[in-house]
mmCIF file of C-alpha atoms in Angstrom:
data_model
loop_
_atom_site.group_PDB
_atom_site.id
_atom_site.type_symbol
_atom_site.label_atom_id
_atom_site.label_comp_id
_atom_site.label_asym_id
_atom_site.label_seq_id
_atom_site.Cartn_x
_atom_site.Cartn_y
_atom_site.Cartn_z
ATOM 1 C CA GLN X 1 127.037 86.990 102.551
ATOM 2 C CA VAL X 2 129.293 89.835 103.634
ATOM 3 C CA GLN X 3 131.388 89.962 106.785
ATOM 4 C CA LEU X 4 132.635 93.313 108.039
ATOM 5 C CA VAL X 5 135.453 94.039 110.479
ATOM 6 C CA GLU X 6 136.195 97.558 111.752
ATOM 7 C CA SER X 7 139.504 98.776 113.099
ATOM 8 C CA GLY X 8 141.226 102.030 113.981
ATOM 9 C CA GLY X 9 139.233 103.322 116.939
ATOM 10 C CA GLY X 10 140.837 104.687 120.067
ATOM 11 C CA LEU X 11 141.203 107.583 122.468
ATOM 12 C CA VAL X 12 142.162 110.980 121.090
ATOM 13 C CA GLN X 13 142.103 114.549 122.310
ATOM 14 C CA ALA X 14 139.744 117.100 120.808
ATOM 15 C CA GLY X 15 141.174 118.399 117.557
ATOM 16 C CA GLY X 16 142.949 115.139 116.837
ATOM 17 C CA SER X 17 142.447 112.611 114.052
ATOM 18 C CA LEU X 18 141.603 108.957 113.668
ATOM 19 C CA ARG X 19 141.330 106.717 110.642
ATOM 20 C CA LEU X 20 138.754 103.945 110.741
ATOM 21 C CA SER X 21 138.870 101.024 108.352
ATOM 22 C CA CYS X 22 136.200 98.525 107.425
ATOM 23 C CA ALA X 23 137.440 95.315 105.838
ATOM 24 C CA ALA X 24 134.854 93.227 104.024
ATOM 25 C CA SER X 25 134.736 89.684 102.769
ATOM 26 C CA GLY X 26 132.588 88.595 99.856
ATOM 27 C CA ARG X 27 132.904 88.645 96.114
ATOM 28 C CA THR X 28 130.060 91.127 95.591
ATOM 29 C CA PHE X 29 131.487 93.895 97.761
ATOM 30 C CA SER X 30 131.363 96.508 94.992
ATOM 31 C CA SER X 31 127.603 96.110 94.609
ATOM 32 C CA TYR X 32 126.870 97.107 98.208
ATOM 33 C CA VAL X 33 126.382 100.510 99.709
ATOM 34 C CA ILE X 34 128.833 100.777 102.614
ATOM 35 C CA SER X 35 128.048 103.243 105.364
ATOM 36 C CA TRP X 36 129.398 104.272 108.730
ATOM 37 C CA PHE X 37 127.075 104.687 111.680
ATOM 38 C CA ARG X 38 127.855 105.589 115.263
ATOM 39 C CA ARG X 39 126.147 105.121 118.587
ATOM 40 C CA PRO X 40 126.907 107.967 121.012
ATOM 41 C CA PRO X 41 126.648 107.097 124.714
ATOM 42 C CA GLY X 42 123.008 106.771 125.716
ATOM 43 C CA LYS X 43 121.726 107.529 122.230
ATOM 44 C CA GLU X 44 120.415 105.710 119.193
ATOM 45 C CA ARG X 45 122.588 104.640 116.311
ATOM 46 C CA GLU X 46 122.999 107.478 113.793
ATOM 47 C CA PHE X 47 124.184 107.766 110.228
ATOM 48 C CA VAL X 48 127.613 109.297 109.620
ATOM 49 C CA ALA X 49 128.655 108.754 105.994
ATOM 50 C CA SER X 50 128.082 106.506 103.013
ATOM 51 C CA ALA X 51 129.935 105.400 99.889
ATOM 52 C CA ARG X 52 128.458 103.567 96.934
ATOM 53 C CA TRP X 53 130.115 102.548 93.716
ATOM 54 C CA ASN X 54 128.429 102.727 90.337
ATOM 55 C CA GLY X 55 129.907 102.732 86.867
ATOM 56 C CA GLY X 56 133.422 103.320 88.099
ATOM 57 C CA ILE X 57 132.461 106.314 90.238
ATOM 58 C CA THR X 58 132.241 106.421 94.021
ATOM 59 C CA TYR X 59 129.333 108.494 95.299
ATOM 60 C CA VAL X 60 129.533 109.722 98.873
ATOM 61 C CA ALA X 61 127.099 111.254 101.326
ATOM 62 C CA TYR X 62 127.520 112.712 104.789
ATOM 63 C CA ALA X 63 125.194 113.205 107.701
ATOM 64 C CA SER X 64 125.700 116.946 107.931
ATOM 65 C CA ASP X 65 127.895 119.815 106.802
ATOM 66 C CA SER X 66 129.756 119.547 110.090
ATOM 67 C CA VAL X 67 130.685 115.940 109.401
ATOM 68 C CA LYS X 68 131.404 116.614 105.721
ATOM 69 C CA GLY X 69 133.931 119.277 106.587
ATOM 70 C CA ARG X 70 135.855 117.044 108.978
ATOM 71 C CA PHE X 71 135.312 113.435 107.840
ATOM 72 C CA THR X 72 136.182 111.797 104.527
ATOM 73 C CA ILE X 73 134.825 108.447 103.430
ATOM 74 C CA SER X 74 136.506 106.458 100.684
ATOM 75 C CA ARG X 75 136.306 102.939 99.329
ATOM 76 C CA ASP X 76 138.710 100.639 97.525
ATOM 77 C CA ASN X 77 136.805 97.867 95.796
ATOM 78 C CA ALA X 78 140.006 96.087 94.818
ATOM 79 C CA LYS X 79 140.909 95.721 98.499
ATOM 80 C CA ASN X 80 137.326 95.385 99.784
ATOM 81 C CA THR X 81 137.833 98.222 102.237
ATOM 82 C CA VAL X 82 136.077 101.412 103.211
ATOM 83 C CA THR X 83 137.906 104.068 105.193
ATOM 84 C CA LEU X 84 136.623 106.936 107.313
ATOM 85 C CA GLN X 85 139.226 109.610 107.912
ATOM 86 C CA MET X 86 138.152 111.762 110.848
ATOM 87 C CA ASN X 87 139.887 115.084 111.483
ATOM 88 C CA ASN X 88 139.336 117.849 114.014
ATOM 89 C CA LEU X 89 137.482 115.456 116.267
ATOM 90 C CA LYS X 90 135.120 116.807 118.900
ATOM 91 C CA PRO X 91 133.894 115.254 122.160
ATOM 92 C CA GLU X 92 130.446 114.841 120.580
ATOM 93 C CA ASP X 93 132.007 112.457 118.046
ATOM 94 C CA THR X 94 132.488 109.947 120.851
ATOM 95 C CA GLY X 95 130.714 106.642 120.333
ATOM 96 C CA VAL X 96 130.909 103.165 118.913
ATOM 97 C CA TYR X 97 131.419 103.320 115.161
ATOM 98 C CA TYR X 98 129.987 100.611 112.933
ATOM 99 C CA CYS X 99 130.278 99.919 109.256
ATOM 100 C CA ALA X 100 127.308 98.447 107.476
ATOM 101 C CA ALA X 101 126.612 97.004 104.045
ATOM 102 C CA GLY X 102 123.323 97.015 102.212
ATOM 103 C CA ALA X 103 121.882 96.422 98.770
ATOM 104 C CA ILE X 104 119.945 99.696 98.680
ATOM 105 C CA PRO X 105 118.129 100.549 95.441
ATOM 106 C CA GLY X 106 118.017 104.281 96.151
ATOM 107 C CA GLY X 107 121.754 104.584 96.563
ATOM 108 C CA TYR X 108 122.086 104.945 100.307
ATOM 109 C CA SER X 109 119.964 105.246 103.407
ATOM 110 C CA ARG X 110 120.279 106.912 106.783
ATOM 111 C CA ASP X 111 118.037 104.229 108.300
ATOM 112 C CA PRO X 112 119.983 101.388 109.962
ATOM 113 C CA LYS X 113 117.155 99.011 109.064
ATOM 114 C CA ALA X 114 118.090 99.318 105.382
ATOM 115 C CA TYR X 115 121.399 97.536 105.946
ATOM 116 C CA ASP X 116 121.857 93.795 105.876
ATOM 117 C CA TYR X 117 125.312 93.323 107.375
ATOM 118 C CA TRP X 118 127.107 94.967 110.285
ATOM 119 C CA GLY X 119 130.522 94.908 111.825
ATOM 120 C CA GLN X 120 131.133 94.472 115.534
ATOM 121 C CA GLY X 121 131.962 98.144 116.068
ATOM 122 C CA THR X 122 135.014 100.073 117.199
ATOM 123 C CA GLN X 123 135.116 102.561 120.074
ATOM 124 C CA VAL X 124 136.059 106.182 119.426
ATOM 125 C CA THR X 125 136.560 108.395 122.462
ATOM 126 C CA VAL X 126 137.363 112.089 122.126
ATOM 127 C CA SER X 127 138.444 113.850 125.300
ATOM 128 C CA SER X 128 138.014 117.580 125.811
#
């Protein structure tokens, strides 16, 4: 069982930055793929970034080059946390951001159905 709690959302102007944190409980945290998803207003939940840990190396993946150039995902297994640093935010980044944990054999997945545990979400609003 893994419990996830997000924090760090808020209101920011375009071009600004926010740092989201996902704190997890559970002794097997390092074995899970941890990903960030977001739900823009009126849209479906979409993949943002993922971090998995294997053999002492953290492997990351991003939804697109646009996200990769502005967002950075990192994880600290000792502290059971995953962080999403978001820079140069744009109005289209607005949405509810969720972290999710899953035991995914392939390494990560962009499909929300692949994840077993979810946080409650944190609102990110970027004004133009």
